[in-house]
Amino acid sequence: MTLAERIAAFRATVEEWLRGLYHGMFTHPAYEKIEAEAEDTEDAFMLACFPDAFGIPSPVSYYTAELLPYLEDEYEAWERRMWDRQSVIERKGHQYHF
Amino acid sequence: MTTFTFFGGKGGVGKTTVSSAYALECIDAGLETLVVSTDPAHSTADVFDQEFGDDPRPVEGYDGLSAMEIDPEREVQDHLQELRRQLNAQLSAAMVNEVELQLEMAHQTPGAYEAALFDRFVEVMRTADDYDRVVFDTSPTGSTLRLLALPDLLERWIDRLMDKRERSIDLYEKAAIGNQEPRRVMEGDPILARLQGRKERFEFAGEVLREDAAFYLVMNPDELSIRETARSLETLAEADLPVRGLVVNRLTPEPEPHEEGRGARYLRERVETERDRLERIEREFEPPVVATIETRVEEVRGSLLEDVASDLEIAVETE
């Protein structure tokens, strides 16, 4: 391995580490936030679809019931989040890394 | 071009009689006609003295007339059954129980019955190409007519759901870093596809109801019936579905002038009050009274029906 090659390899490693560090420190938390926001929107969607799960009658639940066979992941995650969630503030608090 | 005629009104005012009579008028005018009854008690069968099922069946003795009876209860059960089947095919065994509960609940909400009925209405409208005229004999619950006012509302609701779903998928897509697979993708999303399908059905229903449908309200000359009619008129007007006319059924026949006696005196008084009410109806309600039908001694069926049909002055437009 020539000197030039070794330098190039070293630089590549450093670059990768730096990108990883940057991703871990800045981008990843940002994407996490977006994902959490996506989950929140999804929860709102689920709640709008199945308010009768909370005892609120809905004129469209007969129609939205048709979505249930396709909502396996969403439904499970939704239930879990609903149980976990103490309050809106608590959840939003997570998102902002206080 | 198929046109749809709806007869609504309070329970027991004679909607079935009037709509059957109207259907006879239609076949007399040479129109291929279908009578759709949504009354679970199913009096169409009694009027024509024949059994009808969930699918259109020709009425014996009348050329060009078919009839069907919708049972909303069964529709709800069928819908539930169909979804259960899909559920078992799609979901893992562990989830099925969880979701099953939700499914049962959705089919017991007060709206389920109406939604099933509405679905069936739309279905009939979609497949009515064989007929020139479809006559709906709506069930006595005021909700059937209110139901027809729904497509607009439901459309907006579905719109909002779709919007929410799109937003969350969009965020998921944005949250997927680099080569990572997003948790949900917009393209081919079965949820959005289903909602879109629903939306199109509502749009279709709304359009047909506004453009190819005529509404008539049947009433009796009594106080309750008048009030109920006023309410129905309001609901339909709010939904931009104007009522073409009112049919006043069960008017008391007037005794001959030379007749005296208790019966005749009673009838005369009764006729007097009814005439007052009829005037009031004509004065206070916007849609014209298109027909007045005298009460018959017997249940209206068979040849009596043709008799009633001749009393109807609803113009059957043949174009």
Coordinates of C-alpha atoms in Angstrom, one line a residue:
Chain A
M1 CA 0.0 0.0 0.0
T2 CA 1.5 3.3 -1.0
L3 CA 1.5 6.3 1.3
A4 CA -1.1 8.0 -0.9
E5 CA -3.5 5.0 -0.6
R6 CA -3.0 4.8 3.2
I7 CA -3.9 8.5 3.5
A8 CA -6.9 8.0 1.3
A9 CA -8.1 5.0 3.4
F10 CA -7.5 7.0 6.6
R11 CA -9.5 9.9 5.3
A12 CA -12.3 7.7 4.2
T13 CA -12.6 6.2 7.8
V14 CA -12.5 9.6 9.3
E15 CA -15.2 10.9 7.0
E16 CA -17.4 7.9 7.8
W17 CA -17.0 8.5 11.5
L18 CA -17.7 12.2 11.1
R19 CA -20.8 11.5 9.1
G20 CA -21.9 9.0 11.8
L21 CA -21.2 11.5 14.5
Y22 CA -23.1 14.2 12.7
H23 CA -26.0 11.9 12.0
G24 CA -26.1 10.6 15.6
M25 CA -25.9 14.1 17.1
F26 CA -28.0 16.2 14.7
T27 CA -29.9 14.4 11.9
H28 CA -31.1 11.4 13.7
P29 CA -32.9 13.2 16.5
A30 CA -34.4 15.4 13.9
Y31 CA -35.7 12.4 11.9
E32 CA -36.9 10.9 15.2
K33 CA -38.9 14.0 15.8
I34 CA -40.5 13.8 12.3
E35 CA -41.3 10.2 12.9
A36 CA -42.9 11.0 16.2
E37 CA -44.9 13.7 14.5
A38 CA -46.0 11.2 11.9
E39 CA -47.1 8.9 14.7
D40 CA -49.1 11.6 16.2
T41 CA -50.8 12.3 13.0
E42 CA -51.5 8.7 12.6
D43 CA -53.0 8.5 16.1
A44 CA -55.3 11.4 15.1
F45 CA -56.3 9.5 12.0
M46 CA -56.9 6.3 14.0
L47 CA -58.9 8.2 16.5
A48 CA -61.0 9.8 13.8
C49 CA -61.6 6.4 12.3
F50 CA -62.4 4.5 15.5
P51 CA -63.8 7.0 18.1
D52 CA -66.2 4.3 19.2
A53 CA -63.2 2.6 20.8
F54 CA -63.5 5.4 23.4
G55 CA -67.2 5.3 23.5
I56 CA -67.8 8.1 21.1
P57 CA -70.3 7.1 18.4
S58 CA -69.2 8.0 14.8
P59 CA -71.4 8.1 11.8
V60 CA -68.6 6.6 9.6
S61 CA -67.3 3.9 11.8
Y62 CA -69.3 1.4 9.8
Y63 CA -67.3 2.5 6.8
T64 CA -63.9 2.8 8.5
A65 CA -64.3 -0.7 9.9
E66 CA -63.5 -1.7 6.3
L67 CA -60.0 -0.4 6.8
L68 CA -59.3 -2.7 9.8
P69 CA -58.0 -5.7 7.8
Y70 CA -55.3 -3.4 6.4
L71 CA -54.4 -1.6 9.6
E72 CA -52.6 -4.4 11.5
D73 CA -49.4 -2.5 12.3
E74 CA -51.1 0.8 12.8
Y75 CA -53.7 -0.6 15.1
E76 CA -51.2 -2.4 17.3
A77 CA -48.9 0.6 17.5
W78 CA -51.8 2.9 18.2
E79 CA -53.1 0.8 21.1
R80 CA -49.6 0.6 22.5
R81 CA -49.1 4.4 22.2
M82 CA -52.5 5.1 23.7
W83 CA -51.7 3.0 26.7
D84 CA -48.2 4.5 27.1
R85 CA -49.2 8.0 26.7
Q86 CA -49.8 9.7 30.0
S87 CA -50.6 13.0 28.5
V88 CA -50.1 15.0 25.4
I89 CA -47.5 17.1 27.2
E90 CA -45.5 14.1 28.2
R91 CA -45.4 12.9 24.7
K92 CA -44.5 16.3 23.2
G93 CA -41.8 16.5 26.0
H94 CA -40.1 13.4 24.6
Q95 CA -40.0 15.0 21.2
Y96 CA -38.1 18.0 22.4
H97 CA -35.3 16.3 24.5
F98 CA -35.7 18.7 27.4
Chain B
M1 CA -81.6 7.3 -18.4
T2 CA -82.9 5.9 -15.1
T3 CA -84.7 8.3 -12.8
F4 CA -85.3 7.7 -9.1
T5 CA -88.4 8.6 -7.2
F6 CA -88.4 8.5 -3.4
F7 CA -91.5 8.4 -1.2
G8 CA -91.0 9.3 2.4
G9 CA -93.1 10.2 5.4
K10 CA -94.2 9.2 8.8
G11 CA -94.9 5.5 9.6
G12 CA -98.3 4.2 8.7
V13 CA -99.3 7.0 6.3
G14 CA -99.5 4.7 3.3
K15 CA -96.1 5.2 1.6
T16 CA -96.2 1.6 0.3
T17 CA -99.6 2.1 -1.2
V18 CA -98.7 5.4 -2.8
S19 CA -95.4 4.2 -4.2
S20 CA -96.9 1.0 -5.5
A21 CA -99.7 2.9 -7.1
Y22 CA -97.1 5.3 -8.6
A23 CA -95.2 2.3 -10.0
L24 CA -98.4 1.2 -11.7
E25 CA -98.7 4.6 -13.3
C26 CA -95.1 4.3 -14.5
I27 CA -95.7 0.9 -16.2
D28 CA -98.9 2.3 -17.7
A29 CA -96.7 5.0 -19.3
G30 CA -94.5 2.2 -20.7
L31 CA -91.6 2.5 -18.3
E32 CA -89.7 -0.4 -17.1
T33 CA -90.1 0.0 -13.3
L34 CA -88.5 -1.3 -10.1
V35 CA -90.0 -0.9 -6.7
V36 CA -87.5 -1.0 -3.8
S37 CA -88.9 -1.4 -0.3
T38 CA -86.7 -0.7 2.7
D39 CA -89.3 -1.3 5.3
P40 CA -88.3 -4.4 7.4
A41 CA -92.0 -5.1 7.8
H42 CA -92.2 -5.4 4.1
S43 CA -95.6 -4.5 3.1
T44 CA -94.9 -4.6 -0.6
A45 CA -95.4 -8.3 -0.4
D46 CA -98.9 -7.7 1.0
V47 CA -99.9 -5.2 -1.6
F48 CA -99.0 -7.4 -4.5
D49 CA -99.8 -10.6 -2.6
Q50 CA -96.4 -12.1 -3.6
E51 CA -93.1 -12.7 -1.9
F52 CA -90.1 -10.6 -2.8
G53 CA -86.4 -11.1 -2.0
D54 CA -83.3 -9.1 -1.9
D55 CA -82.9 -9.2 -5.7
P56 CA -85.3 -7.6 -8.1
R57 CA -88.0 -10.0 -9.2
P58 CA -90.8 -9.5 -11.7
V59 CA -94.2 -8.8 -10.2
E60 CA -96.7 -11.4 -11.5
G61 CA -99.7 -9.9 -13.2
Y62 CA -98.0 -6.7 -14.1
D63 CA -95.9 -6.3 -17.2
G64 CA -92.7 -4.3 -16.8
L65 CA -92.8 -4.2 -13.0
S66 CA -90.2 -5.6 -10.7
A67 CA -89.9 -5.4 -7.0
M68 CA -87.3 -6.0 -4.3
E69 CA -87.1 -5.8 -0.5
I70 CA -84.0 -4.7 1.3
D71 CA -83.4 -6.0 4.8
P72 CA -80.9 -3.7 6.5
E73 CA -80.4 -6.0 9.4
R74 CA -79.1 -8.7 7.0
E75 CA -77.0 -6.1 5.1
V76 CA -75.2 -5.2 8.4
Q77 CA -74.6 -8.9 9.1
D78 CA -73.3 -9.6 5.6
H79 CA -71.0 -6.6 5.9
L80 CA -69.7 -7.9 9.2
Q81 CA -69.2 -11.4 7.8
E82 CA -67.3 -10.2 4.8
L83 CA -65.0 -8.1 6.9
R84 CA -64.4 -11.0 9.3
R85 CA -63.4 -13.1 6.3
Q86 CA -60.9 -10.5 5.1
L87 CA -59.6 -10.1 8.7
N88 CA -58.8 -13.7 9.0
A89 CA -57.0 -13.7 5.6
Q90 CA -55.0 -10.6 6.3
L91 CA -54.2 -10.4 10.0
S92 CA -52.1 -12.5 12.3
A93 CA -54.0 -14.7 14.7
A94 CA -53.0 -12.5 17.7
M95 CA -54.4 -9.3 16.2
V96 CA -57.6 -10.8 15.0
N97 CA -59.1 -10.9 18.4
E98 CA -58.2 -7.4 19.2
V99 CA -59.6 -6.1 16.0
E100 CA -62.6 -8.3 16.1
L101 CA -63.8 -6.4 19.1
Q102 CA -63.5 -3.1 17.3
L103 CA -65.4 -4.6 14.3
E104 CA -68.3 -5.8 16.4
M105 CA -68.5 -2.4 18.0
A106 CA -68.6 -0.6 14.7
H107 CA -71.5 -2.8 13.6
Q108 CA -73.5 -2.0 16.7
T109 CA -73.3 1.8 16.6
P110 CA -76.6 3.5 15.9
G111 CA -75.3 4.6 12.4
A112 CA -74.6 1.1 11.2
Y113 CA -78.2 0.3 10.2
E114 CA -78.4 3.5 8.2
A115 CA -75.0 3.1 6.6
A116 CA -75.9 -0.4 5.4
L117 CA -79.1 1.0 4.0
F118 CA -77.4 3.8 2.3
D119 CA -74.8 1.4 0.8
R120 CA -77.6 -0.7 -0.6
F121 CA -79.3 2.4 -2.0
V122 CA -76.2 3.3 -3.8
E123 CA -75.8 -0.3 -5.0
V124 CA -79.3 -0.3 -6.5
M125 CA -78.7 3.1 -8.1
R126 CA -75.5 1.8 -9.7
T127 CA -77.1 -1.3 -11.1
A128 CA -80.4 0.1 -12.2
D129 CA -79.6 0.4 -15.9
D130 CA -82.2 -2.1 -16.8
Y131 CA -85.0 0.1 -15.5
D132 CA -86.3 3.4 -16.6
R133 CA -87.7 4.3 -13.2
V134 CA -86.8 3.2 -9.7
V135 CA -89.3 3.9 -7.0
F136 CA -88.0 3.8 -3.4
D137 CA -90.5 3.1 -0.8
T138 CA -88.4 4.3 2.2
S139 CA -88.8 2.9 5.7
P140 CA -90.9 4.8 8.1
T141 CA -88.0 6.0 10.2
G142 CA -87.4 9.6 9.5
S143 CA -83.7 8.7 9.3
T144 CA -84.0 7.2 5.8
L145 CA -84.6 10.6 4.4
R146 CA -82.1 12.2 6.6
L147 CA -79.7 9.6 5.3
L148 CA -80.1 10.9 1.8
A149 CA -78.9 14.2 3.0
L150 CA -75.7 12.5 4.2
P151 CA -73.4 12.1 1.1
D152 CA -72.1 15.6 1.4
L153 CA -71.3 15.3 5.0
L154 CA -69.7 11.8 4.6
E155 CA -67.7 13.1 1.7
R156 CA -66.2 15.8 3.7
W157 CA -65.5 13.4 6.5
I158 CA -63.7 11.0 4.3
D159 CA -61.8 13.9 2.8
R160 CA -60.5 14.8 6.3
L161 CA -59.5 11.2 7.0
M162 CA -57.6 11.0 3.7
D163 CA -55.9 14.3 4.4
K164 CA -54.7 13.0 7.8
R165 CA -53.5 9.7 6.4
E166 CA -51.6 11.5 3.6
R167 CA -49.9 13.8 6.1
S168 CA -48.7 11.0 8.3
I169 CA -47.4 8.9 5.4
D170 CA -45.7 12.0 4.0
L171 CA -44.0 12.5 7.4
Y172 CA -43.0 8.8 7.5
E173 CA -41.5 9.1 4.1
K174 CA -39.5 12.2 5.1
A175 CA -38.3 10.5 8.2
A176 CA -36.8 7.6 6.3
I177 CA -33.1 8.4 6.2
G178 CA -31.0 7.6 3.2
N179 CA -31.7 4.2 1.9
Q180 CA -33.9 3.2 4.7
E181 CA -37.4 2.0 3.8
P182 CA -40.1 4.3 5.1
R183 CA -42.6 2.7 7.5
R184 CA -45.4 3.6 5.2
V185 CA -45.4 4.6 1.6
M186 CA -48.0 6.7 -0.2
E187 CA -48.1 4.7 -3.4
G188 CA -50.4 1.7 -3.3
D189 CA -51.5 2.5 0.3
P190 CA -54.6 0.2 0.7
I191 CA -56.1 2.6 3.3
L192 CA -56.0 5.5 0.9
A193 CA -57.4 3.4 -1.9
R194 CA -60.3 2.2 0.2
L195 CA -61.1 5.7 1.4
Q196 CA -60.9 7.0 -2.2
G197 CA -63.3 4.2 -3.3
R198 CA -65.8 5.2 -0.6
K199 CA -65.5 8.9 -1.5
E200 CA -66.3 8.1 -5.1
R201 CA -69.4 6.3 -4.0
F202 CA -70.6 9.2 -1.9
E203 CA -69.9 11.5 -4.8
F204 CA -71.9 9.3 -7.1
A205 CA -74.8 9.1 -4.7
G206 CA -74.8 12.9 -4.1
E207 CA -74.8 13.6 -7.8
V208 CA -77.6 11.1 -8.6
L209 CA -79.7 12.4 -5.7
R210 CA -79.3 16.0 -6.9
E211 CA -79.8 15.4 -10.5
D212 CA -81.9 12.3 -11.3
A213 CA -84.0 12.0 -8.2
A214 CA -87.4 13.3 -7.2
F215 CA -88.8 13.3 -3.7
Y216 CA -92.4 13.1 -2.6
L217 CA -93.7 13.1 0.9
V218 CA -96.8 11.1 1.9
M219 CA -98.9 12.4 4.7
N220 CA -102.3 12.0 6.4
P221 CA -104.5 15.0 7.2
D222 CA -103.6 14.9 10.9
E223 CA -101.5 17.1 13.2
L224 CA -98.7 14.6 13.8
S225 CA -98.2 13.9 10.2
I226 CA -98.2 17.5 9.3
R227 CA -95.5 18.2 11.8
E228 CA -93.4 15.3 10.7
T229 CA -93.7 16.5 7.1
A230 CA -92.6 20.0 8.1
R231 CA -89.4 18.5 9.7
S232 CA -88.7 16.3 6.7
L233 CA -89.1 19.2 4.3
E234 CA -86.6 21.2 6.4
T235 CA -84.0 18.3 6.3
L236 CA -84.3 17.8 2.6
A237 CA -84.1 21.5 1.9
E238 CA -81.0 21.8 3.9
A239 CA -79.5 19.0 1.8
D240 CA -80.5 20.8 -1.4
L241 CA -82.9 18.1 -2.3
P242 CA -86.1 19.8 -3.0
V243 CA -89.4 17.9 -2.5
R244 CA -91.5 17.8 -5.7
G245 CA -94.8 17.3 -4.1
L246 CA -96.9 16.1 -1.2
V247 CA -99.4 13.3 -1.4
V248 CA -102.2 13.5 1.1
N249 CA -103.5 10.0 1.8
R250 CA -106.5 8.7 3.9
L251 CA -108.9 11.5 3.3
T252 CA -112.4 10.8 4.7
P253 CA -115.0 10.3 2.0
E254 CA -117.8 12.8 2.1
P255 CA -121.4 11.5 2.7
E256 CA -124.1 12.2 0.1
P257 CA -126.0 15.4 1.0
H258 CA -129.3 13.6 1.6
E259 CA -127.7 11.3 4.1
E260 CA -128.4 12.1 7.8
G261 CA -127.7 10.2 10.9
R262 CA -124.8 9.7 13.3
G263 CA -122.4 8.2 10.8
A264 CA -123.0 10.8 8.2
R265 CA -122.8 13.7 10.7
Y266 CA -119.5 12.3 12.0
L267 CA -118.1 12.0 8.5
R268 CA -119.3 15.5 7.6
E269 CA -117.5 17.0 10.6
R270 CA -114.4 15.0 9.9
V271 CA -114.4 16.1 6.3
E272 CA -114.7 19.7 7.5
T273 CA -111.6 19.5 9.7
E274 CA -109.7 17.7 7.0
R275 CA -110.5 20.3 4.5
D276 CA -109.2 23.0 6.9
R277 CA -106.0 21.0 7.3
L278 CA -105.6 20.5 3.6
E279 CA -106.0 24.2 3.1
R280 CA -103.4 24.8 5.7
I281 CA -101.0 22.3 4.1
E282 CA -101.5 24.0 0.8
R283 CA -100.9 27.4 2.3
E284 CA -98.0 26.7 4.6
F285 CA -95.9 24.2 2.6
E286 CA -94.0 25.1 -0.4
P287 CA -94.3 21.9 -2.5
P288 CA -97.6 21.5 -4.1
V289 CA -100.1 18.9 -3.1
V290 CA -99.9 16.6 -6.1
A291 CA -102.5 14.0 -5.0
T292 CA -105.3 13.5 -2.5
I293 CA -106.4 9.9 -1.9
E294 CA -109.5 8.9 -0.1
T295 CA -109.4 6.2 2.5
R296 CA -110.6 2.8 1.3
V297 CA -112.7 0.4 3.3
E298 CA -110.3 -2.5 2.7
E299 CA -106.6 -2.8 2.7
V300 CA -105.3 -1.6 -0.6
R301 CA -104.2 -4.5 -2.7
G302 CA -104.8 -6.0 -6.1
S303 CA -107.4 -4.1 -8.2
L304 CA -107.9 -1.5 -5.5
L305 CA -104.4 -0.4 -6.2
E306 CA -105.2 0.5 -9.8
D307 CA -108.1 2.5 -8.4
V308 CA -105.7 4.4 -6.1
A309 CA -103.2 4.8 -9.0
S310 CA -105.9 6.7 -11.0
D311 CA -106.2 9.1 -8.0
L312 CA -102.5 10.0 -8.3
E313 CA -101.9 13.1 -10.2
I314 CA -98.1 12.9 -10.2
A315 CA -97.1 13.5 -13.7
V316 CA -95.0 10.6 -15.0
E317 CA -92.5 12.2 -17.3
T318 CA -91.6 9.8 -20.0
E319 CA -89.3 12.0 -22.1

